[in-house]
Amino acid sequence: KAGVTQTPRYLIKTRGQQVTLSCSPISGHRSVSWYQQTPGQGLQFLFEYFSETQRNKGNFPGRFSGRQFSNSRSEMNVSTLELGDSALYLCASSSAGMYNEQFFGPGTRLTVL
Amino acid sequence: QKEVEQNSGPLSVPEGAIASLNCTYSDRGSQSFFWYRQYSGKSPELIMSIYSNGDKEDGRFTAQLNKASQYVSLLIRDSQPSDSATYLCAVTRYTGNQFYFGTGTSLTVIP
């Protein structure tokens, strides 16, 4: 079974721009969660989508948004980029079944200049 | 109070020794517990999950859960240099609930 894939793997943007990141979950997984990881803050939860609906949301500003498509693929968007948005953005998929294990993709490394 | 707390380390053990990693959590309603390993520059990799009190063994790894004490640990036997990584503890209530991650413990296995 193929794992979680994320595109692009690396991105360089400038302040004020916007960016869209993509995540394809493991086949059959309907839950997709997004995390931001920085050296100082660790793994911070952004949001989780299940069956095209946002089910959980972390404590991030409205500049961070996401969506999920009918095939469970998910995108997250960050508008008006700030220097502090530089981070590794991770997507994790889960079958959302009884055991609820999450599996991470390789991540997208975003650098904001 | 943080949802999940881990000793950030760094923890250093000699090759062949037992490494012990600890995690405490604040939500008594937590039902599922996970350990992830993250190598520098890579994404977290699930290595153990545990759902009921007691021990769960998988190869050189043993996860221990004590819900009364709100404590979960990971033991790595016969530690190898390739075990050198950051270990993340994660908890969640049940399917559909958010995962909460600790900040991770950095482990170095010295050859």
PDB file of C-alpha atoms in Angstrom:
ATOM      1  CA  LYS A   1       0.000   0.000   0.000  1.00  0.00           C
ATOM      2  CA  ALA A   2       1.392   3.398  -0.920  1.00  0.00           C
ATOM      3  CA  GLY A   3       2.018   5.769   1.954  1.00  0.00           C
ATOM      4  CA  VAL A   4       0.943   9.350   2.465  1.00  0.00           C
ATOM      5  CA  THR A   5       2.266  11.665  -0.208  1.00  0.00           C
ATOM      6  CA  GLN A   6       2.735  15.404  -0.002  1.00  0.00           C
ATOM      7  CA  THR A   7       3.541  17.930  -2.684  1.00  0.00           C
ATOM      8  CA  PRO A   8       5.577  19.944  -3.117  1.00  0.00           C
ATOM      9  CA  ARG A   9       8.398  18.775  -0.854  1.00  0.00           C
ATOM     10  CA  TYR A  10      10.064  22.179  -0.718  1.00  0.00           C
ATOM     11  CA  LEU A  11       8.774  25.698  -1.220  1.00  0.00           C
ATOM     12  CA  ILE A  12      10.326  29.132  -0.991  1.00  0.00           C
ATOM     13  CA  LYS A  13       7.973  32.093  -0.820  1.00  0.00           C
ATOM     14  CA  THR A  14       8.189  35.734   0.169  1.00  0.00           C
ATOM     15  CA  ARG A  15       6.218  37.565   2.812  1.00  0.00           C
ATOM     16  CA  GLY A  16       2.701  38.446   1.774  1.00  0.00           C
ATOM     17  CA  GLN A  17       2.360  35.652  -0.767  1.00  0.00           C
ATOM     18  CA  GLN A  18       0.030  32.710  -0.386  1.00  0.00           C
ATOM     19  CA  VAL A  19       0.761  29.020  -0.684  1.00  0.00           C
ATOM     20  CA  THR A  20      -1.193  25.804  -1.229  1.00  0.00           C
ATOM     21  CA  LEU A  21       0.070  22.445  -0.045  1.00  0.00           C
ATOM     22  CA  SER A  22      -1.350  19.107  -1.093  1.00  0.00           C
ATOM     23  CA  CYS A  23      -1.711  15.771   0.675  1.00  0.00           C
ATOM     24  CA  SER A  24      -2.864  12.397  -0.649  1.00  0.00           C
ATOM     25  CA  PRO A  25      -3.713   9.965   2.162  1.00  0.00           C
ATOM     26  CA  ILE A  26      -3.193   6.223   2.260  1.00  0.00           C
ATOM     27  CA  SER A  27      -5.787   4.501   0.104  1.00  0.00           C
ATOM     28  CA  GLY A  28      -8.940   3.925   2.124  1.00  0.00           C
ATOM     29  CA  HIS A  29      -8.095   6.496   4.781  1.00  0.00           C
ATOM     30  CA  ARG A  30     -10.768   9.143   5.182  1.00  0.00           C
ATOM     31  CA  SER A  31      -9.210  11.324   7.877  1.00  0.00           C
ATOM     32  CA  VAL A  32      -6.455  13.821   7.111  1.00  0.00           C
ATOM     33  CA  SER A  33      -4.782  15.959   9.752  1.00  0.00           C
ATOM     34  CA  TRP A  34      -2.336  18.810   9.217  1.00  0.00           C
ATOM     35  CA  TYR A  35       0.466  19.836  11.559  1.00  0.00           C
ATOM     36  CA  GLN A  36       3.082  22.566  11.659  1.00  0.00           C
ATOM     37  CA  GLN A  37       6.461  21.633  13.076  1.00  0.00           C
ATOM     38  CA  THR A  38       9.082  24.158  14.096  1.00  0.00           C
ATOM     39  CA  PRO A  39      12.178  23.668  16.263  1.00  0.00           C
ATOM     40  CA  GLY A  40      10.831  25.921  18.987  1.00  0.00           C
ATOM     41  CA  GLN A  41       7.181  24.830  19.107  1.00  0.00           C
ATOM     42  CA  GLY A  42       7.281  21.177  18.175  1.00  0.00           C
ATOM     43  CA  LEU A  43       4.267  19.626  16.436  1.00  0.00           C
ATOM     44  CA  GLN A  44       1.307  21.990  16.411  1.00  0.00           C
ATOM     45  CA  PHE A  45      -2.098  20.737  15.248  1.00  0.00           C
ATOM     46  CA  LEU A  46      -3.714  22.816  12.513  1.00  0.00           C
ATOM     47  CA  PHE A  47      -6.916  20.982  11.562  1.00  0.00           C
ATOM     48  CA  GLU A  48      -8.409  17.636  10.689  1.00  0.00           C
ATOM     49  CA  TYR A  49     -10.755  16.742   7.865  1.00  0.00           C
ATOM     50  CA  PHE A  50     -13.000  13.724   7.639  1.00  0.00           C
ATOM     51  CA  SER A  51     -15.353  13.049   4.736  1.00  0.00           C
ATOM     52  CA  GLU A  52     -14.825  16.580   3.372  1.00  0.00           C
ATOM     53  CA  THR A  53     -15.753  18.209   6.692  1.00  0.00           C
ATOM     54  CA  GLN A  54     -13.456  19.954   9.123  1.00  0.00           C
ATOM     55  CA  ARG A  55     -13.874  17.936  12.293  1.00  0.00           C
ATOM     56  CA  ASN A  56     -11.206  19.447  14.550  1.00  0.00           C
ATOM     57  CA  LYS A  57      -9.358  22.738  14.514  1.00  0.00           C
ATOM     58  CA  GLY A  58      -6.228  23.901  16.293  1.00  0.00           C
ATOM     59  CA  ASN A  59      -5.382  27.359  17.514  1.00  0.00           C
ATOM     60  CA  PHE A  60      -4.086  28.996  14.341  1.00  0.00           C
ATOM     61  CA  PRO A  61      -5.178  32.263  12.719  1.00  0.00           C
ATOM     62  CA  GLY A  62      -7.674  32.330   9.894  1.00  0.00           C
ATOM     63  CA  ARG A  63      -4.843  32.724   7.380  1.00  0.00           C
ATOM     64  CA  PHE A  64      -4.516  28.960   7.644  1.00  0.00           C
ATOM     65  CA  SER A  65      -7.294  27.087   5.921  1.00  0.00           C
ATOM     66  CA  GLY A  66      -7.878  23.698   4.405  1.00  0.00           C
ATOM     67  CA  ARG A  67     -10.253  21.523   2.531  1.00  0.00           C
ATOM     68  CA  GLN A  68     -10.789  17.908   1.618  1.00  0.00           C
ATOM     69  CA  PHE A  69     -12.046  16.495  -1.620  1.00  0.00           C
ATOM     70  CA  SER A  70     -14.352  13.557  -2.225  1.00  0.00           C
ATOM     71  CA  ASN A  71     -11.354  11.284  -2.917  1.00  0.00           C
ATOM     72  CA  SER A  72      -9.980  12.210   0.563  1.00  0.00           C
ATOM     73  CA  ARG A  73      -7.113  14.244  -0.858  1.00  0.00           C
ATOM     74  CA  SER A  74      -6.598  17.409   1.131  1.00  0.00           C
ATOM     75  CA  GLU A  75      -5.095  20.828   0.602  1.00  0.00           C
ATOM     76  CA  MET A  76      -4.081  23.482   3.048  1.00  0.00           C
ATOM     77  CA  ASN A  77      -3.666  27.123   2.185  1.00  0.00           C
ATOM     78  CA  VAL A  78      -1.757  29.841   3.959  1.00  0.00           C
ATOM     79  CA  SER A  79      -2.479  33.390   2.882  1.00  0.00           C
ATOM     80  CA  THR A  80      -0.439  36.519   3.539  1.00  0.00           C
ATOM     81  CA  LEU A  81       2.643  34.594   4.521  1.00  0.00           C
ATOM     82  CA  GLU A  82       4.731  35.767   7.463  1.00  0.00           C
ATOM     83  CA  LEU A  83       8.337  34.940   8.303  1.00  0.00           C
ATOM     84  CA  GLY A  84       7.111  32.883  11.263  1.00  0.00           C
ATOM     85  CA  ASP A  85       5.236  30.563   8.923  1.00  0.00           C
ATOM     86  CA  SER A  86       8.526  28.977   7.898  1.00  0.00           C
ATOM     87  CA  ALA A  87       8.184  25.384   9.066  1.00  0.00           C
ATOM     88  CA  LEU A  88       7.771  21.766   8.118  1.00  0.00           C
ATOM     89  CA  TYR A  89       4.125  21.128   7.307  1.00  0.00           C
ATOM     90  CA  LEU A  90       3.074  17.563   7.899  1.00  0.00           C
ATOM     91  CA  CYS A  91       0.012  15.717   6.808  1.00  0.00           C
ATOM     92  CA  ALA A  92      -1.154  12.551   8.559  1.00  0.00           C
ATOM     93  CA  SER A  93      -3.825  10.142   7.451  1.00  0.00           C
ATOM     94  CA  SER A  94      -5.933   7.761   9.467  1.00  0.00           C
ATOM     95  CA  SER A  95      -8.566   5.182   8.691  1.00  0.00           C
ATOM     96  CA  ALA A  96     -10.494   6.718  11.595  1.00  0.00           C
ATOM     97  CA  GLY A  97     -11.380   3.181  12.562  1.00  0.00           C
ATOM     98  CA  MET A  98     -11.257   1.623  15.989  1.00  0.00           C
ATOM     99  CA  TYR A  99      -7.521   1.998  16.476  1.00  0.00           C
ATOM    100  CA  ASN A 100      -7.182   5.431  14.920  1.00  0.00           C
ATOM    101  CA  GLU A 101      -3.477   5.239  14.067  1.00  0.00           C
ATOM    102  CA  GLN A 102      -2.083   8.214  12.197  1.00  0.00           C
ATOM    103  CA  PHE A 103       0.586   7.859   9.528  1.00  0.00           C
ATOM    104  CA  PHE A 104       2.619  10.841   8.416  1.00  0.00           C
ATOM    105  CA  GLY A 105       3.683  11.949   4.982  1.00  0.00           C
ATOM    106  CA  PRO A 106       7.210  13.212   4.256  1.00  0.00           C
ATOM    107  CA  GLY A 107       6.193  16.835   4.803  1.00  0.00           C
ATOM    108  CA  THR A 108       6.538  20.082   2.899  1.00  0.00           C
ATOM    109  CA  ARG A 109       9.389  22.344   3.956  1.00  0.00           C
ATOM    110  CA  LEU A 110       8.196  25.952   3.586  1.00  0.00           C
ATOM    111  CA  THR A 111      10.646  28.812   3.784  1.00  0.00           C
ATOM    112  CA  VAL A 112       9.314  32.370   3.875  1.00  0.00           C
ATOM    113  CA  LEU A 113      11.808  35.085   2.979  1.00  0.00           C
TER     114      LEU A 113
ATOM    115  CA  GLN B   1      -0.624  22.550  31.912  1.00  0.00           C
ATOM    116  CA  LYS B   2       0.323  20.867  28.669  1.00  0.00           C
ATOM    117  CA  GLU B   3      -1.787  17.968  27.414  1.00  0.00           C
ATOM    118  CA  VAL B   4       1.259  15.724  26.963  1.00  0.00           C
ATOM    119  CA  GLU B   5       4.609  16.161  28.663  1.00  0.00           C
ATOM    120  CA  GLN B   6       7.909  14.504  27.894  1.00  0.00           C
ATOM    121  CA  ASN B   7      11.388  15.019  29.217  1.00  0.00           C
ATOM    122  CA  SER B   8      13.114  16.759  26.311  1.00  0.00           C
ATOM    123  CA  GLY B   9      16.450  15.162  27.131  1.00  0.00           C
ATOM    124  CA  PRO B  10      18.857  14.722  25.580  1.00  0.00           C
ATOM    125  CA  LEU B  11      19.037  11.141  26.756  1.00  0.00           C
ATOM    126  CA  SER B  12      22.255   9.291  26.058  1.00  0.00           C
ATOM    127  CA  VAL B  13      22.708   5.540  26.477  1.00  0.00           C
ATOM    128  CA  PRO B  14      25.538   3.214  25.442  1.00  0.00           C
ATOM    129  CA  GLU B  15      24.977   0.727  22.662  1.00  0.00           C
ATOM    130  CA  GLY B  16      23.303  -2.429  23.952  1.00  0.00           C
ATOM    131  CA  ALA B  17      21.719  -0.725  26.959  1.00  0.00           C
ATOM    132  CA  ILE B  18      18.020  -0.180  27.661  1.00  0.00           C
ATOM    133  CA  ALA B  19      16.665   3.257  26.829  1.00  0.00           C
ATOM    134  CA  SER B  20      13.636   4.377  28.829  1.00  0.00           C
ATOM    135  CA  LEU B  21      11.428   7.177  27.542  1.00  0.00           C
ATOM    136  CA  ASN B  22       8.576   8.594  29.577  1.00  0.00           C
ATOM    137  CA  CYS B  23       5.410  10.541  28.896  1.00  0.00           C
ATOM    138  CA  THR B  24       2.597  11.877  31.082  1.00  0.00           C
ATOM    139  CA  TYR B  25      -0.767  13.182  29.933  1.00  0.00           C
ATOM    140  CA  SER B  26      -3.402  15.328  31.548  1.00  0.00           C
ATOM    141  CA  ASP B  27      -6.695  14.133  30.031  1.00  0.00           C
ATOM    142  CA  ARG B  28      -8.073  11.163  31.988  1.00  0.00           C
ATOM    143  CA  GLY B  29     -10.397  10.445  29.074  1.00  0.00           C
ATOM    144  CA  SER B  30      -7.475   9.544  26.789  1.00  0.00           C
ATOM    145  CA  GLN B  31      -7.894   6.093  25.276  1.00  0.00           C
ATOM    146  CA  SER B  32      -5.214   5.666  22.611  1.00  0.00           C
ATOM    147  CA  PHE B  33      -1.498   6.157  23.023  1.00  0.00           C
ATOM    148  CA  PHE B  34       1.238   6.207  20.429  1.00  0.00           C
ATOM    149  CA  TRP B  35       4.998   6.455  20.125  1.00  0.00           C
ATOM    150  CA  TYR B  36       6.580   7.974  17.041  1.00  0.00           C
ATOM    151  CA  ARG B  37      10.234   8.080  16.059  1.00  0.00           C
ATOM    152  CA  GLN B  38      11.522  11.057  14.109  1.00  0.00           C
ATOM    153  CA  TYR B  39      14.954  11.185  12.565  1.00  0.00           C
ATOM    154  CA  SER B  40      16.475  14.602  11.952  1.00  0.00           C
ATOM    155  CA  GLY B  41      14.995  16.154   8.820  1.00  0.00           C
ATOM    156  CA  LYS B  42      12.398  13.393   8.418  1.00  0.00           C
ATOM    157  CA  SER B  43       8.737  13.005   9.322  1.00  0.00           C
ATOM    158  CA  PRO B  44       7.484  11.062  12.369  1.00  0.00           C
ATOM    159  CA  GLU B  45       7.164   7.303  11.972  1.00  0.00           C
ATOM    160  CA  LEU B  46       4.699   5.307  14.067  1.00  0.00           C
ATOM    161  CA  ILE B  47       6.524   2.610  16.036  1.00  0.00           C
ATOM    162  CA  MET B  48       4.102   1.579  18.786  1.00  0.00           C
ATOM    163  CA  SER B  49       0.477   1.972  19.751  1.00  0.00           C
ATOM    164  CA  ILE B  50      -1.111   0.876  23.024  1.00  0.00           C
ATOM    165  CA  TYR B  51      -4.711   1.012  24.177  1.00  0.00           C
ATOM    166  CA  SER B  52      -5.001  -0.913  27.458  1.00  0.00           C
ATOM    167  CA  ASN B  53      -3.105  -0.939  30.722  1.00  0.00           C
ATOM    168  CA  GLY B  54       0.009  -3.053  30.864  1.00  0.00           C
ATOM    169  CA  ASP B  55       2.848  -3.852  28.535  1.00  0.00           C
ATOM    170  CA  LYS B  56       2.919  -4.336  24.790  1.00  0.00           C
ATOM    171  CA  GLU B  57       6.028  -5.741  23.176  1.00  0.00           C
ATOM    172  CA  ASP B  58       7.134  -5.491  19.550  1.00  0.00           C
ATOM    173  CA  GLY B  59      10.647  -6.689  18.869  1.00  0.00           C
ATOM    174  CA  ARG B  60      13.076  -4.579  20.873  1.00  0.00           C
ATOM    175  CA  PHE B  61      10.347  -2.096  21.797  1.00  0.00           C
ATOM    176  CA  THR B  62       8.014  -2.317  24.794  1.00  0.00           C
ATOM    177  CA  ALA B  63       5.293   0.220  25.490  1.00  0.00           C
ATOM    178  CA  GLN B  64       3.894   0.446  29.001  1.00  0.00           C
ATOM    179  CA  LEU B  65       0.621   2.128  29.926  1.00  0.00           C
ATOM    180  CA  ASN B  66      -0.707   3.037  33.348  1.00  0.00           C
ATOM    181  CA  LYS B  67      -3.970   4.949  33.005  1.00  0.00           C
ATOM    182  CA  ALA B  68      -4.391   5.413  36.764  1.00  0.00           C
ATOM    183  CA  SER B  69      -1.090   7.292  36.886  1.00  0.00           C
ATOM    184  CA  GLN B  70      -1.645   8.860  33.426  1.00  0.00           C
ATOM    185  CA  TYR B  71       1.714   7.607  32.356  1.00  0.00           C
ATOM    186  CA  VAL B  72       3.001   5.872  29.245  1.00  0.00           C
ATOM    187  CA  SER B  73       6.561   4.790  28.581  1.00  0.00           C
ATOM    188  CA  LEU B  74       8.661   3.255  25.844  1.00  0.00           C
ATOM    189  CA  LEU B  75      11.543   0.889  26.527  1.00  0.00           C
ATOM    190  CA  ILE B  76      14.097   0.151  23.830  1.00  0.00           C
ATOM    191  CA  ARG B  77      16.167  -2.949  24.577  1.00  0.00           C
ATOM    192  CA  ASP B  78      19.605  -3.576  23.089  1.00  0.00           C
ATOM    193  CA  SER B  79      19.767   0.024  21.895  1.00  0.00           C
ATOM    194  CA  GLN B  80      21.509   0.578  18.579  1.00  0.00           C
ATOM    195  CA  PRO B  81      23.079   3.735  17.116  1.00  0.00           C
ATOM    196  CA  SER B  82      20.292   3.644  14.518  1.00  0.00           C
ATOM    197  CA  ASP B  83      17.806   4.249  17.367  1.00  0.00           C
ATOM    198  CA  SER B  84      19.253   7.740  17.789  1.00  0.00           C
ATOM    199  CA  ALA B  85      16.292  10.004  17.051  1.00  0.00           C
ATOM    200  CA  THR B  86      13.602  12.099  18.698  1.00  0.00           C
ATOM    201  CA  TYR B  87      10.735  10.090  20.165  1.00  0.00           C
ATOM    202  CA  LEU B  88       7.294  11.667  20.241  1.00  0.00           C
ATOM    203  CA  CYS B  89       4.467  10.571  22.502  1.00  0.00           C
ATOM    204  CA  ALA B  90       0.902  11.148  21.275  1.00  0.00           C
ATOM    205  CA  VAL B  91      -2.486  10.615  22.910  1.00  0.00           C
ATOM    206  CA  THR B  92      -6.078  10.909  21.811  1.00  0.00           C
ATOM    207  CA  ARG B  93      -9.458  10.261  23.347  1.00  0.00           C
ATOM    208  CA  TYR B  94     -11.025   8.166  20.634  1.00  0.00           C
ATOM    209  CA  THR B  95     -11.609   8.092  16.931  1.00  0.00           C
ATOM    210  CA  GLY B  96     -12.609  11.529  15.761  1.00  0.00           C
ATOM    211  CA  ASN B  97     -10.702  13.378  18.420  1.00  0.00           C
ATOM    212  CA  GLN B  98      -7.589  15.440  18.007  1.00  0.00           C
ATOM    213  CA  PHE B  99      -4.167  13.932  18.642  1.00  0.00           C
ATOM    214  CA  TYR B 100      -2.005  15.654  21.242  1.00  0.00           C
ATOM    215  CA  PHE B 101       1.759  15.365  20.871  1.00  0.00           C
ATOM    216  CA  GLY B 102       4.520  15.883  23.362  1.00  0.00           C
ATOM    217  CA  THR B 103       7.544  17.937  22.397  1.00  0.00           C
ATOM    218  CA  GLY B 104       9.679  14.816  22.080  1.00  0.00           C
ATOM    219  CA  THR B 105      12.693  13.278  23.782  1.00  0.00           C
ATOM    220  CA  SER B 106      16.004  13.281  21.951  1.00  0.00           C
ATOM    221  CA  LEU B 107      17.816   9.944  22.283  1.00  0.00           C
ATOM    222  CA  THR B 108      21.453   9.354  21.396  1.00  0.00           C
ATOM    223  CA  VAL B 109      22.881   5.833  21.434  1.00  0.00           C
ATOM    224  CA  ILE B 110      26.643   5.933  21.840  1.00  0.00           C
ATOM    225  CA  PRO B 111      28.592   3.197  20.011  1.00  0.00           C
TER     226      PRO B 111
END
